[in-house]
Coordinates of C-alpha atoms and ligand atoms in Angstrom, one line a residue:
X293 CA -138.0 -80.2 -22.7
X294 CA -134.5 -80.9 -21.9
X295 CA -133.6 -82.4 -18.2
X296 CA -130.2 -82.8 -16.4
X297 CA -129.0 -84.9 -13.3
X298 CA -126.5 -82.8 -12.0
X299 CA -123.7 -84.1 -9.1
X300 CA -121.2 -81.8 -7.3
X301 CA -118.6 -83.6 -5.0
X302 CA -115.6 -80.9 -5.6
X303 CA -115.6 -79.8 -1.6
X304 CA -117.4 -80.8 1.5
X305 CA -121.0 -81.3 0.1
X306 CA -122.2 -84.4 -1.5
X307 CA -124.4 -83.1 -4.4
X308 CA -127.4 -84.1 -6.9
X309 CA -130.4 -82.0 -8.3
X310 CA -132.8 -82.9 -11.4
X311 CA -133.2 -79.5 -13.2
X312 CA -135.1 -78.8 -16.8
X313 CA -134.2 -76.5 -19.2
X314 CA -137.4 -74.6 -18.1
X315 CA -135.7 -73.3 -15.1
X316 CA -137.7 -75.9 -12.6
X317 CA -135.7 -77.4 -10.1
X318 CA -137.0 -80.7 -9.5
X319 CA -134.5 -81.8 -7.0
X320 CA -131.8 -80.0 -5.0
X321 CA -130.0 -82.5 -2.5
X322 CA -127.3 -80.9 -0.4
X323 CA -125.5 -83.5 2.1
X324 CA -123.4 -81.3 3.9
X325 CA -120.5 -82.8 5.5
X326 CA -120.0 -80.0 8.0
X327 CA -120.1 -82.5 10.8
X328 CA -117.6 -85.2 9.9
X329 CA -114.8 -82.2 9.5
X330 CA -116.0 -80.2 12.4
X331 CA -113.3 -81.6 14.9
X332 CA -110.4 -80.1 12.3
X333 CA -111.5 -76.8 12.0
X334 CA -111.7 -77.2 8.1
X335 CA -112.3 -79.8 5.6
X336 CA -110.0 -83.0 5.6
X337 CA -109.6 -84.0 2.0
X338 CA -109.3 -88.0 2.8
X339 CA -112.3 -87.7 4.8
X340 CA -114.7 -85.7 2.1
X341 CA -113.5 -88.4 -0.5
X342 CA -114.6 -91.3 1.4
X343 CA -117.7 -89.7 2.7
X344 CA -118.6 -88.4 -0.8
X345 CA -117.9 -92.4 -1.9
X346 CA -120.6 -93.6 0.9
X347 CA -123.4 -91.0 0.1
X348 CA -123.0 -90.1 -3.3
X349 CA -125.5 -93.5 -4.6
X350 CA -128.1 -92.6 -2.4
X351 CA -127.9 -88.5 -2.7
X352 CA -128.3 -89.5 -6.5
X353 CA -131.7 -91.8 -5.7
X354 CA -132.9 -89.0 -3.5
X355 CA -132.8 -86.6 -6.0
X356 CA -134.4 -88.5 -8.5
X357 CA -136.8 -89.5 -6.2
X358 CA -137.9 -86.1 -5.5
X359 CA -137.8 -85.3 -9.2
X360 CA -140.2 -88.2 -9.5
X361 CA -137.9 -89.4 -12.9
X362 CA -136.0 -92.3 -14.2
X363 CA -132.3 -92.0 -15.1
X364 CA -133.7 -92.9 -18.3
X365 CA -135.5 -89.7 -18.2
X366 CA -132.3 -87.7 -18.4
X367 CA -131.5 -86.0 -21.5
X368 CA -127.7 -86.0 -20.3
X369 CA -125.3 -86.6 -16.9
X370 CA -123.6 -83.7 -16.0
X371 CA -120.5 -83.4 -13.0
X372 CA -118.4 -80.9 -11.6
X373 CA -114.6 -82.1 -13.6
X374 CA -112.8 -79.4 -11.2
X375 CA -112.0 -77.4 -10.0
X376 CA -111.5 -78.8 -6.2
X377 CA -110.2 -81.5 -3.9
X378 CA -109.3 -83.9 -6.6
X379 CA -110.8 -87.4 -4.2
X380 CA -114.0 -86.1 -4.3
X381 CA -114.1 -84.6 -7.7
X382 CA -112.8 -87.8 -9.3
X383 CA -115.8 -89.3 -7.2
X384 CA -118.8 -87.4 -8.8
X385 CA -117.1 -87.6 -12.2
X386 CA -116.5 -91.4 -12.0
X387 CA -120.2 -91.6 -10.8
X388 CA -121.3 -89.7 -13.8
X389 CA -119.4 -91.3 -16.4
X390 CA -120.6 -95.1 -15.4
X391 CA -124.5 -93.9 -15.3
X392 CA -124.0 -91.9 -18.5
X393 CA -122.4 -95.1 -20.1
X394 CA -124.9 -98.1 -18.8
X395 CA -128.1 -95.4 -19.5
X396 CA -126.6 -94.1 -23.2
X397 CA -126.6 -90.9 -22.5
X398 CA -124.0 -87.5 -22.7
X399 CA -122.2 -86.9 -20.3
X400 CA -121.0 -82.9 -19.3
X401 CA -118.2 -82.3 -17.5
X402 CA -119.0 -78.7 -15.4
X403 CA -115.9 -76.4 -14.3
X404 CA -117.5 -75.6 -10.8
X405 CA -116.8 -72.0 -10.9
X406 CA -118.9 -72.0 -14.3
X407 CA -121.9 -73.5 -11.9
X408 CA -121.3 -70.2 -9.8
X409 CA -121.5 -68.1 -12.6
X410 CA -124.4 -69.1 -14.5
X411 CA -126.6 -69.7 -11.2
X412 CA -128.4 -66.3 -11.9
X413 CA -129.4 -67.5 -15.2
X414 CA -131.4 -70.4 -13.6
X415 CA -132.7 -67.9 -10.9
X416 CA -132.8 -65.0 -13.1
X417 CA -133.4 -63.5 -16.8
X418 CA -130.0 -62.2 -16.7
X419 CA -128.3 -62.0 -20.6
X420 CA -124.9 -62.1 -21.5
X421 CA -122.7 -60.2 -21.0
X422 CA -122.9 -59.6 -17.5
X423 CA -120.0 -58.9 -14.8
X424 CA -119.4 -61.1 -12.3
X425 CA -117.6 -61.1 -8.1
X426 CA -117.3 -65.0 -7.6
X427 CA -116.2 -64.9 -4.0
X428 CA -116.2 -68.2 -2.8
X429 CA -114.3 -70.6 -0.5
X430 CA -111.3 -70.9 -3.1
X431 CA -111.3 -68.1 -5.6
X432 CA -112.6 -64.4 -5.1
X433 CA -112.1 -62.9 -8.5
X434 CA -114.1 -60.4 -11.4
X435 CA -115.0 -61.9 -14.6
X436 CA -116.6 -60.3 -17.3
X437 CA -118.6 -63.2 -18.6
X438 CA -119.8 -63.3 -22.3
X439 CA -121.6 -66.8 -22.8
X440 CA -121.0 -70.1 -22.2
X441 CA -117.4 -70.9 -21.8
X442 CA -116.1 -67.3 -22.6
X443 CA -115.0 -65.7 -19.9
X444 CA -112.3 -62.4 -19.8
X445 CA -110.8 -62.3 -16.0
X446 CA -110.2 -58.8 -14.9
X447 CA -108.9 -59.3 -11.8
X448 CA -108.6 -61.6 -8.8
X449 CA -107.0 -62.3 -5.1
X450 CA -103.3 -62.5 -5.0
X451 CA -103.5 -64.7 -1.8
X452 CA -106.3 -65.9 0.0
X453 CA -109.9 -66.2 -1.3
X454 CA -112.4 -63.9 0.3
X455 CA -114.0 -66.8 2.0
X456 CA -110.8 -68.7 3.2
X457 CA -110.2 -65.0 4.8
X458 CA -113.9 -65.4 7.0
X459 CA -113.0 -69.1 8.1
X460 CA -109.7 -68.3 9.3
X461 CA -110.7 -65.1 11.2
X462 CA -113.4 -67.6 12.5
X463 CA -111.0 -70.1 13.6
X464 CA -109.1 -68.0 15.3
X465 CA -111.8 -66.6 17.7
X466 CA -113.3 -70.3 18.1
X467 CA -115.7 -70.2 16.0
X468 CA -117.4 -73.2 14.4
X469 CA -116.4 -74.1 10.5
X470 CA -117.7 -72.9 7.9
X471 CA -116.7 -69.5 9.4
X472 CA -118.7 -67.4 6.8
X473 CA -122.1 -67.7 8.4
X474 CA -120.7 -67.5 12.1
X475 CA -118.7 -64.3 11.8
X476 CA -121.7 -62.7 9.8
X477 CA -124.2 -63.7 12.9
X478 CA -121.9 -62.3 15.5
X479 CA -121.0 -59.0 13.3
X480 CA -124.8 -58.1 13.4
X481 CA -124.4 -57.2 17.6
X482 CA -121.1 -55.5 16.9
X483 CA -119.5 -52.0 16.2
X484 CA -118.2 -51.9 12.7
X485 CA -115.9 -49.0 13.6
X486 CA -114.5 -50.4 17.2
X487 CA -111.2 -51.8 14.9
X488 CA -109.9 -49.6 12.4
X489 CA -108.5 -52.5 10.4
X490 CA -106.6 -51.8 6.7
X491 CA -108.7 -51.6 4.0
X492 CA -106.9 -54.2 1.6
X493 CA -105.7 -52.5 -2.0
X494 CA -108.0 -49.3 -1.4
X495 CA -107.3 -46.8 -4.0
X496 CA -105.2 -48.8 -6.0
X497 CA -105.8 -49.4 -9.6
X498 CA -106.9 -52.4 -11.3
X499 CA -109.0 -55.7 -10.0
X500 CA -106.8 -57.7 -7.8
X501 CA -107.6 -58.6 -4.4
X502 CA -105.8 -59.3 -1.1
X503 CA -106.7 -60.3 1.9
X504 CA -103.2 -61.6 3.8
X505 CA -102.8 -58.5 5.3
X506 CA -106.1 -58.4 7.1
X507 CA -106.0 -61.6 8.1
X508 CA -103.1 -60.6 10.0
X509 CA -104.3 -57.4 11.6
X510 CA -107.8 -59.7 13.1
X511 CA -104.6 -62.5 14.2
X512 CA -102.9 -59.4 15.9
X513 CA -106.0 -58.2 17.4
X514 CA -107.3 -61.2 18.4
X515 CA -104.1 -61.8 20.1
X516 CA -103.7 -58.3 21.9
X517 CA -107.3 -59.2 23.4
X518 CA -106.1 -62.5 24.9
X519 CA -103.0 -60.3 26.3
X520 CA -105.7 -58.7 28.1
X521 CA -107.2 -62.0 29.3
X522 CA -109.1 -62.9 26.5
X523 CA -109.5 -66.7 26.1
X524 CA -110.9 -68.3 23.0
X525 CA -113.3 -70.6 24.1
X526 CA -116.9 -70.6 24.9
X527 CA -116.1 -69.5 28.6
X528 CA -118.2 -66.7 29.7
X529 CA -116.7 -63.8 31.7
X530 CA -118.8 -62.8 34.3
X531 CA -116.5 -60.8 36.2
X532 CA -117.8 -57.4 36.7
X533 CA -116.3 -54.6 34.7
X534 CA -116.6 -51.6 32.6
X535 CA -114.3 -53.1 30.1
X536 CA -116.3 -54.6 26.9
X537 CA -117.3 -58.3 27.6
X538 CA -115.4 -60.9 25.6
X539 CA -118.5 -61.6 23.6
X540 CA -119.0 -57.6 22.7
X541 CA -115.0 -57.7 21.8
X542 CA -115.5 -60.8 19.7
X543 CA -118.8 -59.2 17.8
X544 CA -117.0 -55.8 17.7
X545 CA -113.9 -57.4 15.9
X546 CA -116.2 -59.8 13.5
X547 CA -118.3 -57.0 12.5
X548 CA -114.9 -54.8 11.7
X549 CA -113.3 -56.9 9.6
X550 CA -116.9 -57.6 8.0
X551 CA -116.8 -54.3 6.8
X552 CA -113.2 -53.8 6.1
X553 CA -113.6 -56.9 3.8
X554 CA -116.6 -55.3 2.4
X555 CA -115.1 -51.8 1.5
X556 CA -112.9 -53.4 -0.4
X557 CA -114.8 -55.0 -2.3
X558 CA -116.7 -51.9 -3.0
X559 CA -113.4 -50.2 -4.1
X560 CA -112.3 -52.7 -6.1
X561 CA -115.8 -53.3 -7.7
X562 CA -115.8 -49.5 -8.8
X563 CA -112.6 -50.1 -11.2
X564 CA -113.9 -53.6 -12.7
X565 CA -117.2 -51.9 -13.5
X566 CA -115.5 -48.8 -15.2
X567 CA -113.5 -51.7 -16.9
X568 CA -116.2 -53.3 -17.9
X569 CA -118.3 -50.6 -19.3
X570 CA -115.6 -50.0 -21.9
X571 CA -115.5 -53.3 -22.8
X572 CA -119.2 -53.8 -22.9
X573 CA -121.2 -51.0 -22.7
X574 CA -124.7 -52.8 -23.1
X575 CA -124.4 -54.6 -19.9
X576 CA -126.7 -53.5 -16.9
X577 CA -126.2 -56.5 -14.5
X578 CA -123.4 -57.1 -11.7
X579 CA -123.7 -60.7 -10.0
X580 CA -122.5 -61.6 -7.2
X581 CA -122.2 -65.5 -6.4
X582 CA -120.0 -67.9 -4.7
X583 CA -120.3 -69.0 -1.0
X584 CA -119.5 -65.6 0.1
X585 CA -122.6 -64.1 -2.0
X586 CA -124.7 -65.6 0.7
X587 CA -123.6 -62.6 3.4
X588 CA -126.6 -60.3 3.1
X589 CA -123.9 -57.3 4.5
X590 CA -121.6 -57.9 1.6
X591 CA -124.6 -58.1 -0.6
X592 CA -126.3 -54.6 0.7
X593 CA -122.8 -52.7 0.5
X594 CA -121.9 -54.0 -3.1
X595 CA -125.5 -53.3 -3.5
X596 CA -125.2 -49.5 -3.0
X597 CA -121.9 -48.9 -4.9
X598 CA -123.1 -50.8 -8.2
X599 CA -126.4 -48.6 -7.2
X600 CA -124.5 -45.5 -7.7
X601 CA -123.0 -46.5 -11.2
X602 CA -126.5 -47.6 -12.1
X603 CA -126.1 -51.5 -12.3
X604 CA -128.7 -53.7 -11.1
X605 CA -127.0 -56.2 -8.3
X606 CA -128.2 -60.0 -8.9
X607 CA -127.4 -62.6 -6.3
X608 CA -128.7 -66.1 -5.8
X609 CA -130.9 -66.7 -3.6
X610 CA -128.6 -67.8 -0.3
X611 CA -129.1 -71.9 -1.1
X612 CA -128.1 -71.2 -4.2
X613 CA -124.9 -69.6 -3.3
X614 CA -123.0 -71.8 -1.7
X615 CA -122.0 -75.5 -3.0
X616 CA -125.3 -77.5 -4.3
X617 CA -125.9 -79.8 -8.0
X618 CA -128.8 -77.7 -9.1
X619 CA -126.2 -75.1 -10.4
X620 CA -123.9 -78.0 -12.0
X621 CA -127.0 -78.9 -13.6
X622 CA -128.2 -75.5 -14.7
X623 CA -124.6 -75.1 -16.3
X624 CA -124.9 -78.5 -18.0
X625 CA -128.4 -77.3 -19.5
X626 CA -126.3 -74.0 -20.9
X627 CA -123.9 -76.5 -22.3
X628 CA -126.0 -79.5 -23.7
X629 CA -128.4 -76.8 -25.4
X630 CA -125.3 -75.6 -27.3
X631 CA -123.6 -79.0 -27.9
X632 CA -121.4 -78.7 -25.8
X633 CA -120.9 -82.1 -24.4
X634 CA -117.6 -84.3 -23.1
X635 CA -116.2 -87.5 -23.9
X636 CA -115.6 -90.3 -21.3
X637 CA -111.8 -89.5 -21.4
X638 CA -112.1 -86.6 -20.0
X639 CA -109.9 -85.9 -16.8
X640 CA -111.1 -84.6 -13.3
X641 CA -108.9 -81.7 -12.6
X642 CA -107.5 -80.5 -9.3
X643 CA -107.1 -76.9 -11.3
X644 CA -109.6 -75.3 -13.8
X645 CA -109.9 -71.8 -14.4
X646 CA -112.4 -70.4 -16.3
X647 CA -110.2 -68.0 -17.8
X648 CA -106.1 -66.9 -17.6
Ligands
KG4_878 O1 -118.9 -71.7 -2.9 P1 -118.7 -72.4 -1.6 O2 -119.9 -73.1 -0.9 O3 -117.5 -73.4 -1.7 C1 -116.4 -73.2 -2.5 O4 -116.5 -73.3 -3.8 O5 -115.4 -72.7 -2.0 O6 -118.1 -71.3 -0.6 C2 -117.8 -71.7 0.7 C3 -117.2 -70.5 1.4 C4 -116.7 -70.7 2.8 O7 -115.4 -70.1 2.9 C5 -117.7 -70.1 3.7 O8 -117.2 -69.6 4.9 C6 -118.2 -68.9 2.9 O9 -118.2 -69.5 1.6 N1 -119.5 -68.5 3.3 C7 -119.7 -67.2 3.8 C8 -121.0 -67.2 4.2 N2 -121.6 -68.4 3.9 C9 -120.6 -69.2 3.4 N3 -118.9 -66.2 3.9 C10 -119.4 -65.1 4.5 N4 -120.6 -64.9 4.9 C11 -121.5 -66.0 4.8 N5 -122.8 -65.8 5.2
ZN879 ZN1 -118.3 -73.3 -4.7

C-alpha cells in the first residue's frame, strides 16, 4: 500500500492530508485563512504567503498526527507547483522539497487544477475518459480528460472565472468573502425570475465562457437599487412600505444571477458534451469540481441537462470541492503509481495549465 503527504498552499488555505492509494483519507487539514483577509474583501497575496509560512509546520504535524504515521511512512511528498499566488505556492513546494530530501523520498510536484480533476477518482470509481466543468476561484473551463496528465481543453472563460464572478457580485452587495457560499444562502429566499439578467454566450457555439457582462448587469442593478435608497450595509430598513425590503431585493438579485450563471452553464455544457461524445463515445461521466462545484443549485441544474443527454453527473462531496491537500495527495497517488515523479529543480509556477 502506497501512502502520500499531500500540502496545498497555492491560495488562501494552508493545506496537508495523509491519503493511501486505497482511497482512505487519513488526514484532511484545511486552515482556512478566511479571517486574516476578511478586512480586504479578497485574498492579500503578501498576507497568504506569510500566514502559509507560520502554519504550514504545524498543519503538516497535524495531519500526520491524525494519520497516526511517521514521515518515514510516506511512500512519497507530493505539493501543488502551481498554479496560484506564487508566495504561497513556492511555500508548500519549498516545504515539500526539504522533507522529501532529509526523509529520502520522491517528491511530486501537483498542477492544482489536476487535484480538482482527479478528486472524483478518490471519491468515486470514475474511469478515464471522463468530461470535466472545473469552475473554481481562477479558472472555469471544460476539459475532456483522458488519464493522468492528458488533458484536451474544449473550452473555457474569456474573462473572469465563474467563481471570481460570485465573489464580486458578493462584494458589491456587502457580503462577506468568499462570496460563493453567501450569495448561494441568500439566493435560497429569493425570486430567480425578479431580474431578467443576460444569459452569458446562450446559443452560441462552442465551449467558451463569459461572465463580464453579467457582472456588470448585477453592478448596474445593484446600483439602480441604491438610486432608490438602497444602502449596502447591514442596516435594516424598517420603514413601512409595500416596496420589497432591502433584504428581499438583495436575495431576489443573488438568486437571479444564481440562475443566470447556471443557465449558462447548462447551455454551454450541452455543446462540450456533443463534443465530447464524438471524441469519446465510451464515456458516461460528467464531473463537476472546483470551488464552485460546492453550489448544490449549480449542481442540481447541470444535473438535469447532463440527465437529459444520459450522463451520470459526479461532484465531490462539498469539502472536497473547494481548496484542501487530500486532492493534491490523491493526484500524487495517480502520479507516483505511474512513475511519474519530479526532481528537486523543479520550479513553482505562478501559471500552469493543464492543457493549451
Ligand atoms: O477551488 P477553490 O477553493 O479555489 C480556487 O482554486 O480558486 O474555489 C474558490 C472559489 C471562490 O471564488 C468561492 O467563492 C467559490 O469557489 N465558491 C462557491 C461556493 N463555494 C465556494 N461559489 C458558488 N457557490 C458556492 N457554494
Ligand atoms: Zn482550487
Amino acid at each position: 500500500m502506497a501512502l502520500i503527504l499531500g500540502i496545498e498552499t497555492s491560495c488562501d488555505e494552508t493545506a496537508a492530508a495523509v491519503v493511501s492509494d486505497a482511497k482512505e483519507i487519513r488526514a484532511n487539514i484545511v486552515l482556512s485563512q478566511t479571517a486574516e483577509h476578511l478586512p480586504y474583501g479578497g485574498v492579500v497575496p503578501e498576507i497568504a504567503a506569510r500566514a502559509h509560512l507560520n502554519h504550514i509546520e504545524s498543519v503538516i504535524g497535524q495531519a500526520l498526527g491524525k494519520a497516526d504515521a511517521r514521515l518515514s511512512d510516506m511512500d512519497a511528498i507530493a505539493a501543488t507547483g502551481g498554479p496560484g499566488l506564487i508566495g504561497g505556492v513556492i511555500v508548500g513546494v519549498m516545504t515539500a522539497k526539504a522533507i522529501a530530501s532529509v526523509a529520502g523520498k520522491p517528491f511530486i510536484a501537483v498542477n492544482h487544477l489536476e487535484g480538482h480533476a482527479l478528486t472524483v477518482r478518490l471519491t468515486n470509481d470514475v474511469a478515464f475518459p471522463f468530461l470535466l466543468l472545473l469552475v473554481s476561484g481562477g479558472h472555469c473551463q471544460f476539459l475532456i480528460v483522458e488519464g493522468v496528465g492528458r488533458y484536451q481543453r474544449l473550452g473555457g472563460t474569456v474573462d473572469d472565472a465563474l467563481g471570481e464572478c460570485f465573489d464580486k457580485v458578493a462584494k458589491m452587495l456587502g457580503l462577506p468573502y468568499p462570496g460563493g457560499p453567501a450569495v448561494e444562502k441568500l439566493a435560497r429566499q429569493g425570486n430567480e425570475h425578479a431580474y431578467a439578467f443576460p444569459v452569458p454566450m446562450k446559443g452560441r457555439e462552442g465551449c467558451d465562457f463569459s461572465f463580464s457582462g453579467l457582472k456588470t448587469a448585477v453592478r448596474q442593478a445593484v446600483r439602480e437599487m441604491s438610486g432608490a435608497g438602497y444602502q449596502a450595509s447591514d442596516e435594516k430598513d424598517t420603514s413601512v412600505s409595500r416596496q420589497p425590503s432591502p433584504d428581499t431585493r438583495i436575495a431576489d438579485l443573488c438568486s437571479s444571477f444564481q440562475r443566470a450563471a447556471a443557465e449558462s452553464l447548462c447551455d454551454r455544457a450541452k455543446n462540450a458534451i456533443r463534443l465530447f461524445r464524438e471524441r469519446c463515445p465510451q464515456g458516461t461521466a460528467f464531473i463537476l469540481s472546483g470551488g464552485v462545484a460546492a453550489n448544490q443549485y449549480l449542481r442540481g441544474r447541470l444535473e438535469k441537462t447532463t440527465r437529459g443527454f444520459g450522463m451520470e453527473l459526479i461532484a465531490p462531496p462539498v469539502a472536497l470541492c473547494t481548496d484542501n491537500a487530500a486532492m493534491i495527495a490523491w493526484a500524487g497517488i495517480e502520479r507516483f503509481r505511474l512513475g511519474m515523479v519530479d526532481g528537486l529543480d523543479f520550479e513553482p509556477k505562478a501559471r500552469w495549465p493543464l492543457a493549451f
